[in-house]
Amino acid sequence: MQQMQAAATPPVTAVAPVKPSRTIVLTPASEREHERILASYGGPYDDPRLEALIGKLVDRLVAASDHPEQAYKVTILNSGAVNAFALPTGQLYVTRGLVALASDTSELSSVLSHEMAHVISKHAAIREDQARQAAIMAHAEGDMSNDPEVTAFTLAKSKLSMASFSRTQEFEADNMGVGISARAHFDPYGASRFLASMERNAELKAGKTSLDPRAQDFLSSHPATPERVERAQTSAKQYASPDNTERDREDYLTAIDNIVYGEDPSEGFVRGRRFLHPKLGFTFQAPENFTLDNTAQAVIGVREGGAQAMRFDVVRVPAEQTLSDYLNSGWMEGVDKSSTEELTINGFPAASTVAQGDQWQFKVYALRFAGDVYRFIFATRQKTTESERNARETVSSFRQLTLEEIQAARPLRIKVITVQPGDTVESLAHRMSGVDHPTERFRVINGLDARAQVKVRDRVKIVVD
């Protein structure tokens, strides 16, 4: 939950572009979309070394494209999600999560050239219209508001993904992007390698959570399929030559060494079943068998099997309004006002109520902490002793972080190391911190398939705290 504010949109002027060689003409619509993207993806990620690298890649790709007059500006987003997209104006976005997943400059160049192809082909303009229509529909559906059935539905997925490109547009952008990369003398097989890495990364994420594994990720708006990988390989064969095999793996790994990996603790982060927000100074723990996912708008939790879900967010409640009055104020239908009661939770003023839908039952808590009001919404298909206990124990675990806990909250980072004699995939994975499935994750972030082994003097990525 970025900043945990009810409405936070970082100013557009706060972004430092990545060495633009040409001028972007911003429209009011693109400025609004830019701000929305920043708000959804943690704002800009400030890393001069990475910005310089990406600036050089973009300059080479632009010079090799059929439209060298088109201007581009790249913003690196401070998000662990693996995503990239473009606005019709030529504004390109890549997340640090995507940068960390790529293994060399040809893979990152394939993403940048793919997005440039969408701009050149006017796909981004078509997509902007689709996104505008999707936004209208989402607003009409409501967001955790009037209809409890819609509420239950939104608990289980993030609505951040932009409108998707068509399969035809994706194939066209893939083919055009491979051509641009090849003419810029990058390895044309970078696209197929990175598509495969993203698919494996999404599968690993899907194994961890019963939420939509592709929420906020590249694959939610750029579906990767074996067919796309095969087509990208076929395209690469047309362009493959000794002159365009450059990968710059060593320079790339040097540039991403120490990049933040996963969630940024300053925006709140998940460790196992616990959510911590060092900047705002609180933590809570989800029940057993729940998987937590920290999105831009809320922390979402889903129980294994999907019969229970929870949402934690921040809401605007006037200081003079009681929490009971807020819960009964009509923002959610089906509330049993007779069940509403005032509480104190770990010394903090709170209130609770229940609401009833056709298929879901809700237990809702509002809690006032440090001037803000936080909301826990628990949904269950069937009210049970367990569901009641889960809600009660989760809310009761909400507490203030100690100074020591705040100081100890550090982000995970990518560390680039050199393989030594005796090192194996398994031994190197054992050195990783703060990640699930370390062996599989080590293979994914290093582009190694299930049978590949590391070689002495290879440089590889590990995740450390």
Short mmCIF file of C-alpha atoms in Angstrom, two decimals:
data_model
loop_
_atom_site.label_atom_id
_atom_site.label_comp_id
_atom_site.label_asym_id
_atom_site.label_seq_id
_atom_site.Cartn_x
_atom_site.Cartn_y
_atom_site.Cartn_z
CA MET A 1 0.00 0.00 0.00
CA GLN A 2 1.91 2.95 -1.26
CA GLN A 3 2.12 5.60 1.44
CA MET A 4 -1.14 4.14 2.82
CA GLN A 5 -2.92 7.36 1.87
CA ALA A 6 -6.54 7.50 0.87
CA ALA A 7 -5.68 9.54 -2.20
CA ALA A 8 -2.07 10.02 -3.17
CA THR A 9 -0.89 11.06 -6.62
CA PRO A 10 2.77 12.09 -6.80
CA PRO A 11 3.26 15.27 -8.82
CA VAL A 12 4.33 14.79 -12.41
CA THR A 13 7.18 17.27 -11.91
CA ALA A 14 8.87 14.92 -9.44
CA VAL A 15 10.02 12.52 -12.18
CA ALA A 16 13.54 12.67 -13.55
CA PRO A 17 13.46 11.41 -17.16
CA VAL A 18 16.07 8.98 -18.40
CA LYS A 19 18.29 11.16 -20.58
CA PRO A 20 15.74 12.17 -23.23
CA SER A 21 17.42 12.93 -26.54
CA ARG A 22 14.22 14.38 -27.96
CA THR A 23 11.31 16.32 -26.53
CA ILE A 24 8.06 14.68 -25.47
CA VAL A 25 4.92 16.74 -25.93
CA LEU A 26 2.63 15.95 -23.00
CA THR A 27 -1.13 16.19 -23.39
CA PRO A 28 -3.43 16.77 -20.38
CA ALA A 29 -4.63 13.17 -20.76
CA SER A 30 -1.09 11.78 -20.79
CA GLU A 31 -0.14 13.86 -17.74
CA ARG A 32 -3.13 12.46 -15.85
CA GLU A 33 -2.25 8.91 -16.91
CA HIS A 34 1.38 9.53 -15.95
CA GLU A 35 0.33 10.55 -12.45
CA ARG A 36 -1.96 7.53 -12.18
CA ILE A 37 0.88 5.23 -13.19
CA LEU A 38 3.20 6.79 -10.62
CA ALA A 39 0.56 6.43 -7.91
CA SER A 40 -0.05 2.78 -8.86
CA TYR A 41 3.61 1.78 -9.09
CA GLY A 42 5.37 3.48 -6.17
CA GLY A 43 6.61 6.57 -7.98
CA PRO A 44 9.94 6.85 -9.81
CA TYR A 45 12.96 4.73 -8.86
CA ASP A 46 16.03 6.93 -8.65
CA ASP A 47 19.17 5.16 -9.89
CA PRO A 48 21.50 7.31 -12.05
CA ARG A 49 23.54 4.29 -13.18
CA LEU A 50 20.45 2.48 -14.43
CA GLU A 51 19.05 5.64 -15.99
CA ALA A 52 22.29 6.15 -17.92
CA LEU A 53 22.24 2.55 -19.17
CA ILE A 54 18.62 2.74 -20.29
CA GLY A 55 19.23 6.12 -21.92
CA LYS A 56 21.98 4.60 -24.08
CA LEU A 57 19.79 1.63 -25.03
CA VAL A 58 16.90 3.87 -26.06
CA ASP A 59 19.17 6.10 -28.17
CA ARG A 60 20.49 3.05 -30.03
CA LEU A 61 17.02 1.62 -30.57
CA VAL A 62 15.57 4.93 -31.78
CA ALA A 63 18.40 5.35 -34.28
CA ALA A 64 17.74 1.84 -35.61
CA SER A 65 13.96 2.27 -35.91
CA ASP A 66 12.05 3.40 -38.99
CA HIS A 67 10.88 6.48 -37.06
CA PRO A 68 13.97 8.14 -35.57
CA GLU A 69 11.98 11.36 -35.22
CA GLN A 70 9.74 9.82 -32.51
CA ALA A 71 10.65 11.05 -29.05
CA TYR A 72 10.70 8.78 -25.99
CA LYS A 73 11.12 9.33 -22.27
CA VAL A 74 11.64 6.36 -19.97
CA THR A 75 10.60 6.31 -16.32
CA ILE A 76 11.84 3.54 -14.05
CA LEU A 77 9.05 2.73 -11.59
CA ASN A 78 9.71 1.81 -7.95
CA SER A 79 7.76 -1.44 -8.07
CA GLY A 80 8.72 -5.08 -7.72
CA ALA A 81 6.03 -6.03 -10.25
CA VAL A 82 7.38 -7.15 -13.63
CA ASN A 83 5.82 -4.68 -16.03
CA ALA A 84 6.43 -2.26 -18.89
CA PHE A 85 4.09 -0.13 -20.97
CA ALA A 86 3.89 2.93 -23.18
CA LEU A 87 1.66 5.95 -23.64
CA PRO A 88 0.86 7.25 -27.14
CA THR A 89 3.13 10.27 -26.54
CA GLY A 90 6.22 8.07 -26.31
CA GLN A 91 6.38 7.90 -22.53
CA LEU A 92 7.79 4.46 -21.71
CA TYR A 93 7.70 2.81 -18.30
CA VAL A 94 9.68 -0.13 -16.91
CA THR A 95 9.52 -1.36 -13.34
CA ARG A 96 12.65 -2.15 -11.36
CA GLY A 97 11.12 -5.62 -10.96
CA LEU A 98 11.39 -6.12 -14.72
CA VAL A 99 14.92 -4.69 -14.79
CA ALA A 100 15.95 -7.09 -12.00
CA LEU A 101 14.50 -10.09 -13.85
CA ALA A 102 16.34 -9.37 -17.11
CA SER A 103 19.81 -10.87 -17.42
CA ASP A 104 21.46 -8.72 -20.09
CA THR A 105 21.01 -5.60 -22.21
CA SER A 106 19.52 -7.51 -25.16
CA GLU A 107 16.66 -8.74 -22.95
CA LEU A 108 15.89 -5.26 -21.61
CA SER A 109 16.25 -3.82 -25.12
CA SER A 110 13.68 -6.32 -26.37
CA VAL A 111 11.16 -4.94 -23.86
CA LEU A 112 11.92 -1.31 -24.74
CA SER A 113 11.74 -1.98 -28.50
CA HIS A 114 8.46 -3.89 -28.01
CA GLU A 115 6.92 -0.87 -26.29
CA MET A 116 8.36 1.49 -28.90
CA ALA A 117 6.70 -0.68 -31.54
CA HIS A 118 3.32 -0.18 -29.83
CA VAL A 119 3.85 3.59 -30.02
CA ILE A 120 5.01 3.53 -33.66
CA SER A 121 2.06 1.31 -34.65
CA LYS A 122 -0.41 3.57 -32.79
CA HIS A 123 -1.42 0.59 -30.62
CA ALA A 124 -0.89 2.70 -27.51
CA ALA A 125 -3.45 5.25 -28.69
CA ILE A 126 -6.02 2.50 -29.27
CA ARG A 127 -5.21 1.01 -25.88
CA GLU A 128 -5.62 4.40 -24.20
CA ASP A 129 -9.20 4.54 -25.48
CA GLN A 130 -9.79 1.00 -24.16
CA ALA A 131 -8.29 1.92 -20.79
CA ARG A 132 -10.57 4.96 -20.61
CA GLN A 133 -13.60 2.76 -21.24
CA ALA A 134 -12.36 0.22 -18.67
CA ALA A 135 -11.97 3.02 -16.12
CA ILE A 136 -15.55 4.11 -16.72
CA MET A 137 -16.76 0.54 -16.24
CA ALA A 138 -14.67 0.10 -13.08
CA HIS A 139 -16.11 3.29 -11.66
CA ALA A 140 -19.60 2.07 -12.45
CA GLU A 141 -18.89 -1.22 -10.67
CA GLY A 142 -17.74 0.66 -7.59
CA ASP A 143 -14.69 -0.01 -5.47
CA MET A 144 -15.40 -1.70 -2.17
CA SER A 145 -18.56 0.37 -2.00
CA ASN A 146 -22.28 -0.16 -2.33
CA ASP A 147 -22.81 -3.74 -3.49
CA PRO A 148 -21.43 -6.41 -1.12
CA GLU A 149 -21.24 -8.91 -3.99
CA VAL A 150 -19.03 -6.54 -5.99
CA THR A 151 -17.09 -5.99 -2.78
CA ALA A 152 -16.41 -9.69 -2.41
CA PHE A 153 -15.31 -9.89 -6.02
CA THR A 154 -12.84 -6.99 -5.70
CA LEU A 155 -11.31 -8.57 -2.62
CA ALA A 156 -9.83 -11.33 -4.71
CA LYS A 157 -8.17 -9.37 -7.49
CA SER A 158 -6.39 -6.14 -8.33
CA LYS A 159 -7.98 -3.88 -10.92
CA LEU A 160 -4.73 -2.13 -11.81
CA SER A 161 -4.06 -3.83 -15.13
CA MET A 162 -4.56 -1.65 -18.17
CA ALA A 163 -6.69 -2.68 -21.13
CA SER A 164 -4.99 -5.46 -23.07
CA PHE A 165 -3.60 -5.34 -26.55
CA SER A 166 -5.04 -7.77 -29.07
CA ARG A 167 -3.09 -10.90 -30.01
CA THR A 168 -2.49 -9.42 -33.46
CA GLN A 169 -1.09 -6.22 -31.96
CA GLU A 170 1.17 -8.19 -29.62
CA PHE A 171 2.56 -10.32 -32.44
CA GLU A 172 3.09 -7.21 -34.56
CA ALA A 173 4.92 -5.43 -31.72
CA ASP A 174 7.00 -8.54 -30.99
CA ASN A 175 8.09 -8.86 -34.63
CA MET A 176 8.78 -5.14 -35.05
CA GLY A 177 10.61 -4.99 -31.71
CA VAL A 178 12.90 -7.90 -32.62
CA GLY A 179 13.74 -6.12 -35.86
CA ILE A 180 14.56 -2.85 -34.10
CA SER A 181 16.76 -4.64 -31.54
CA ALA A 182 18.58 -6.60 -34.24
CA ARG A 183 19.25 -3.48 -36.33
CA ALA A 184 20.59 -1.81 -33.16
CA HIS A 185 23.03 -4.77 -32.97
CA PHE A 186 21.49 -6.44 -29.92
CA ASP A 187 21.01 -10.20 -29.75
CA PRO A 188 17.61 -10.72 -31.43
CA TYR A 189 16.96 -13.78 -29.25
CA GLY A 190 16.71 -11.52 -26.19
CA ALA A 191 12.95 -11.24 -26.71
CA SER A 192 12.25 -14.99 -26.69
CA ARG A 193 14.52 -15.52 -23.67
CA PHE A 194 12.84 -12.77 -21.68
CA LEU A 195 9.31 -13.86 -22.63
CA ALA A 196 10.19 -17.31 -21.31
CA SER A 197 11.63 -15.82 -18.08
CA MET A 198 8.49 -13.78 -17.49
CA GLU A 199 6.28 -16.83 -17.97
CA ARG A 200 8.38 -18.82 -15.47
CA ASN A 201 8.30 -15.89 -13.03
CA ALA A 202 4.50 -15.72 -13.29
CA GLU A 203 4.22 -19.48 -12.70
CA LEU A 204 6.40 -19.18 -9.59
CA LYS A 205 4.21 -16.36 -8.33
CA ALA A 206 1.07 -18.38 -9.08
CA GLY A 207 2.40 -21.20 -6.95
CA LYS A 208 2.69 -18.82 -4.00
CA THR A 209 -0.71 -17.18 -4.05
CA SER A 210 -4.30 -17.91 -4.99
CA LEU A 211 -4.71 -14.29 -6.08
CA ASP A 212 -4.41 -13.42 -9.75
CA PRO A 213 -0.67 -14.13 -10.19
CA ARG A 214 -0.40 -11.61 -12.98
CA ALA A 215 -2.03 -8.66 -11.29
CA GLN A 216 0.07 -5.58 -12.05
CA ASP A 217 2.55 -7.66 -14.00
CA PHE A 218 3.54 -7.48 -17.67
CA LEU A 219 1.71 -10.70 -18.44
CA SER A 220 -1.64 -9.24 -17.33
CA SER A 221 -1.52 -6.84 -20.28
CA HIS A 222 0.98 -8.65 -22.54
CA PRO A 223 -0.09 -12.32 -22.43
CA ALA A 224 2.87 -14.61 -23.03
CA THR A 225 2.21 -17.93 -24.65
CA PRO A 226 4.41 -20.67 -26.10
CA GLU A 227 3.24 -19.37 -29.48
CA ARG A 228 4.65 -15.91 -28.74
CA VAL A 229 7.98 -17.39 -27.65
CA GLU A 230 8.12 -19.50 -30.82
CA ARG A 231 7.21 -16.54 -33.03
CA ALA A 232 9.87 -14.40 -31.33
CA GLN A 233 12.44 -17.15 -32.00
CA THR A 234 11.33 -17.35 -35.64
CA SER A 235 11.64 -13.58 -36.01
CA ALA A 236 15.10 -13.68 -34.45
CA LYS A 237 16.29 -16.26 -37.01
CA GLN A 238 15.59 -13.73 -39.79
CA TYR A 239 17.89 -11.21 -38.18
CA ALA A 240 20.51 -13.40 -36.51
CA SER A 241 24.03 -12.61 -37.68
CA PRO A 242 27.49 -12.26 -36.12
CA ASP A 243 26.92 -8.49 -36.04
CA ASN A 244 23.92 -8.51 -33.72
CA THR A 245 24.69 -10.96 -30.95
CA GLU A 246 25.56 -8.34 -28.33
CA ARG A 247 24.21 -9.11 -24.88
CA ASP A 248 26.47 -6.96 -22.65
CA ARG A 249 25.73 -9.29 -19.75
CA GLU A 250 28.71 -8.12 -17.69
CA ASP A 251 27.87 -4.41 -18.01
CA TYR A 252 24.21 -5.12 -17.36
CA LEU A 253 24.86 -7.07 -14.17
CA THR A 254 27.18 -4.32 -12.95
CA ALA A 255 24.42 -1.75 -13.55
CA ILE A 256 21.76 -3.68 -11.62
CA ASP A 257 23.99 -4.77 -8.72
CA ASN A 258 22.31 -3.62 -5.48
CA ILE A 259 18.96 -2.77 -7.12
CA VAL A 260 16.01 -3.08 -4.72
CA TYR A 261 14.20 -6.41 -5.21
CA GLY A 262 10.53 -6.98 -4.43
CA GLU A 263 8.61 -4.56 -2.25
CA ASP A 264 10.09 -1.33 -0.95
CA PRO A 265 9.70 -1.31 2.85
CA SER A 266 9.06 2.43 2.84
CA GLU A 267 5.75 1.63 1.15
CA GLY A 268 4.88 -1.27 3.44
CA PHE A 269 5.82 -4.87 2.73
CA VAL A 270 4.77 -8.47 3.28
CA ARG A 271 6.99 -10.99 5.07
CA GLY A 272 5.21 -14.32 5.23
CA ARG A 273 1.83 -13.66 6.87
CA ARG A 274 2.92 -10.35 8.39
CA PHE A 275 2.43 -6.89 6.88
CA LEU A 276 4.73 -4.13 8.12
CA HIS A 277 4.71 -0.43 7.31
CA PRO A 278 7.86 1.10 8.85
CA LYS A 279 7.15 4.61 7.59
CA LEU A 280 3.71 4.70 9.21
CA GLY A 281 4.83 2.59 12.15
CA PHE A 282 2.42 -0.35 12.34
CA THR A 283 2.15 -4.06 11.63
CA PHE A 284 -0.43 -6.87 11.66
CA GLN A 285 -0.47 -10.59 10.93
CA ALA A 286 -2.86 -12.50 8.70
CA PRO A 287 -4.35 -15.84 9.81
CA GLU A 288 -2.75 -19.18 9.01
CA ASN A 289 -3.27 -20.41 5.43
CA PHE A 290 -3.74 -16.82 4.20
CA THR A 291 -1.57 -15.33 1.47
CA LEU A 292 -1.07 -11.56 1.56
CA ASP A 293 -0.55 -9.35 -1.48
CA ASN A 294 0.39 -5.67 -1.14
CA THR A 295 -1.24 -3.68 -3.97
CA ALA A 296 -1.27 0.08 -4.51
CA GLN A 297 -4.75 0.50 -3.00
CA ALA A 298 -4.86 -2.15 -0.30
CA VAL A 299 -3.36 -5.21 1.30
CA ILE A 300 -5.37 -8.18 0.02
CA GLY A 301 -5.43 -11.56 1.73
CA VAL A 302 -7.01 -14.79 0.49
CA ARG A 303 -7.30 -18.04 2.38
CA GLU A 304 -6.16 -21.20 0.66
CA GLY A 305 -9.18 -22.48 -1.25
CA GLY A 306 -10.70 -19.01 -1.65
CA ALA A 307 -13.57 -19.38 0.85
CA GLN A 308 -12.29 -16.46 2.96
CA ALA A 309 -10.69 -13.16 1.99
CA MET A 310 -9.65 -9.92 3.62
CA ARG A 311 -8.83 -6.37 2.64
CA PHE A 312 -6.87 -3.82 4.66
CA ASP A 313 -6.82 -0.18 3.57
CA VAL A 314 -6.96 3.42 4.76
CA VAL A 315 -10.08 5.60 4.48
CA ARG A 316 -10.90 9.24 5.06
CA VAL A 317 -13.03 9.72 8.16
CA PRO A 318 -13.49 13.21 9.63
CA ALA A 319 -11.96 13.54 13.09
CA GLU A 320 -15.35 14.54 14.52
CA GLN A 321 -17.13 11.46 13.11
CA THR A 322 -17.23 8.41 15.38
CA LEU A 323 -16.07 5.11 13.94
CA SER A 324 -19.49 3.59 14.60
CA ASP A 325 -21.13 6.38 12.61
CA TYR A 326 -18.66 5.79 9.79
CA LEU A 327 -19.45 2.05 9.63
CA ASN A 328 -23.19 2.84 9.56
CA SER A 329 -22.90 5.72 7.07
CA GLY A 330 -24.01 3.76 4.01
CA TRP A 331 -20.69 3.22 2.18
CA MET A 332 -21.51 -0.51 2.27
CA GLU A 333 -24.92 -2.11 1.84
CA GLY A 334 -26.24 -4.93 3.97
CA VAL A 335 -24.80 -3.56 7.23
CA ASP A 336 -26.59 -4.73 10.36
CA LYS A 337 -26.52 -1.50 12.33
CA SER A 338 -27.63 -3.26 15.51
CA SER A 339 -24.37 -5.24 15.45
CA THR A 340 -22.15 -2.14 15.37
CA GLU A 341 -20.11 -1.63 18.51
CA GLU A 342 -17.28 0.55 19.78
CA LEU A 343 -14.06 -1.25 20.75
CA THR A 344 -10.53 -0.63 21.91
CA ILE A 345 -7.81 -2.68 20.17
CA ASN A 346 -4.34 -2.55 21.71
CA GLY A 347 -5.17 0.88 23.07
CA PHE A 348 -6.51 2.25 19.78
CA PRO A 349 -10.14 3.34 19.33
CA ALA A 350 -12.02 1.01 16.98
CA ALA A 351 -15.48 -0.16 15.96
CA SER A 352 -16.86 -3.25 14.28
CA THR A 353 -19.98 -4.32 12.41
CA VAL A 354 -21.28 -7.14 10.23
CA ALA A 355 -22.85 -7.04 6.78
CA GLN A 356 -24.73 -9.65 4.77
CA GLY A 357 -24.69 -10.39 1.05
CA ASP A 358 -26.31 -13.18 -0.94
CA GLN A 359 -23.13 -15.28 -1.10
CA TRP A 360 -20.69 -13.55 1.24
CA GLN A 361 -20.81 -12.47 4.87
CA PHE A 362 -18.67 -9.62 6.09
CA LYS A 363 -17.04 -8.60 9.34
CA VAL A 364 -15.75 -5.03 9.18
CA TYR A 365 -13.47 -3.16 11.57
CA ALA A 366 -12.41 0.49 11.56
CA LEU A 367 -9.44 1.49 13.70
CA ARG A 368 -7.97 4.94 14.35
CA PHE A 369 -4.17 5.10 14.53
CA ALA A 370 -1.87 8.14 14.37
CA GLY A 371 -4.54 10.37 12.86
CA ASP A 372 -5.62 7.92 10.17
CA VAL A 373 -8.46 5.39 10.03
CA TYR A 374 -7.63 1.88 8.83
CA ARG A 375 -10.24 -0.58 7.67
CA PHE A 376 -10.22 -4.37 7.88
CA ILE A 377 -12.89 -6.09 5.76
CA PHE A 378 -13.22 -9.86 6.16
CA ALA A 379 -15.37 -11.82 3.73
CA THR A 380 -16.41 -15.44 4.17
CA ARG A 381 -18.66 -17.73 2.17
CA GLN A 382 -20.02 -19.20 5.38
CA LYS A 383 -19.71 -17.82 8.89
CA THR A 384 -17.82 -20.31 11.06
CA THR A 385 -16.00 -20.32 14.36
CA GLU A 386 -12.77 -20.28 12.38
CA SER A 387 -13.73 -17.28 10.23
CA GLU A 388 -14.78 -15.34 13.32
CA ARG A 389 -11.51 -16.22 15.06
CA ASN A 390 -9.45 -15.30 11.97
CA ALA A 391 -11.00 -11.85 11.83
CA ARG A 392 -10.68 -11.23 15.54
CA GLU A 393 -7.06 -12.43 15.79
CA THR A 394 -5.94 -10.48 12.73
CA VAL A 395 -7.35 -7.19 14.02
CA SER A 396 -5.98 -7.92 17.50
CA SER A 397 -2.50 -8.32 16.00
CA PHE A 398 -2.50 -4.70 14.76
CA ARG A 399 0.11 -2.84 16.80
CA GLN A 400 2.70 -0.11 16.70
CA LEU A 401 6.17 -1.09 15.50
CA THR A 402 9.06 -0.65 17.90
CA LEU A 403 11.95 1.64 16.98
CA GLU A 404 14.16 -1.42 16.60
CA GLU A 405 11.70 -3.02 14.18
CA ILE A 406 11.51 0.14 12.10
CA GLN A 407 15.30 0.44 11.93
CA ALA A 408 15.63 -3.24 11.00
CA ALA A 409 13.21 -2.97 8.05
CA ARG A 410 15.47 -3.05 5.02
CA PRO A 411 14.62 -3.79 1.41
CA LEU A 412 15.79 -6.94 -0.28
CA ARG A 413 18.39 -6.28 -2.97
CA ILE A 414 20.00 -8.01 -5.92
CA LYS A 415 23.64 -8.81 -5.28
CA VAL A 416 25.84 -9.90 -8.18
CA ILE A 417 28.46 -12.47 -7.20
CA THR A 418 31.04 -14.62 -8.99
CA VAL A 419 30.61 -18.41 -8.97
CA GLN A 420 33.47 -20.10 -7.08
CA PRO A 421 34.73 -23.68 -7.33
CA GLY A 422 32.30 -25.98 -5.54
CA ASP A 423 29.32 -23.62 -5.89
CA THR A 424 26.09 -25.15 -7.19
CA VAL A 425 22.64 -23.81 -7.98
CA GLU A 426 21.44 -25.23 -4.67
CA SER A 427 24.29 -23.82 -2.56
CA LEU A 428 23.96 -20.37 -4.11
CA ALA A 429 20.17 -20.43 -3.68
CA HIS A 430 20.74 -21.28 0.00
CA ARG A 431 22.46 -17.88 0.36
CA MET A 432 19.31 -16.06 -0.71
CA SER A 433 17.26 -14.16 1.90
CA GLY A 434 13.60 -13.23 2.21
CA VAL A 435 12.27 -15.16 -0.80
CA ASP A 436 10.13 -18.26 -1.19
CA HIS A 437 11.21 -21.24 -3.32
CA PRO A 438 14.84 -20.02 -3.35
CA THR A 439 16.19 -22.65 -5.76
CA GLU A 440 13.47 -22.06 -8.36
CA ARG A 441 13.73 -18.29 -7.88
CA PHE A 442 17.52 -18.37 -8.32
CA ARG A 443 17.04 -20.18 -11.62
CA VAL A 444 14.36 -17.74 -12.80
CA ILE A 445 16.24 -14.52 -11.99
CA ASN A 446 19.35 -15.92 -13.68
CA GLY A 447 17.59 -17.26 -16.77
CA LEU A 448 18.58 -20.86 -15.99
CA ASP A 449 16.30 -23.71 -17.01
CA ALA A 450 15.58 -26.72 -14.81
CA ARG A 451 18.71 -28.61 -15.93
CA ALA A 452 21.24 -25.79 -16.30
CA GLN A 453 24.16 -25.59 -13.89
CA VAL A 454 26.37 -22.65 -12.94
CA LYS A 455 29.96 -22.45 -14.15
CA VAL A 456 32.99 -21.25 -12.22
CA ARG A 457 33.68 -17.53 -12.83
CA ASP A 458 30.11 -16.93 -14.05
CA ARG A 459 28.52 -13.87 -12.50
CA VAL A 460 25.04 -14.54 -11.08
CA LYS A 461 22.32 -12.71 -9.16
CA ILE A 462 21.23 -13.60 -5.64
CA VAL A 463 18.68 -11.87 -3.39
CA VAL A 464 20.00 -10.60 -0.03
CA ASP A 465 18.74 -8.33 2.75
#
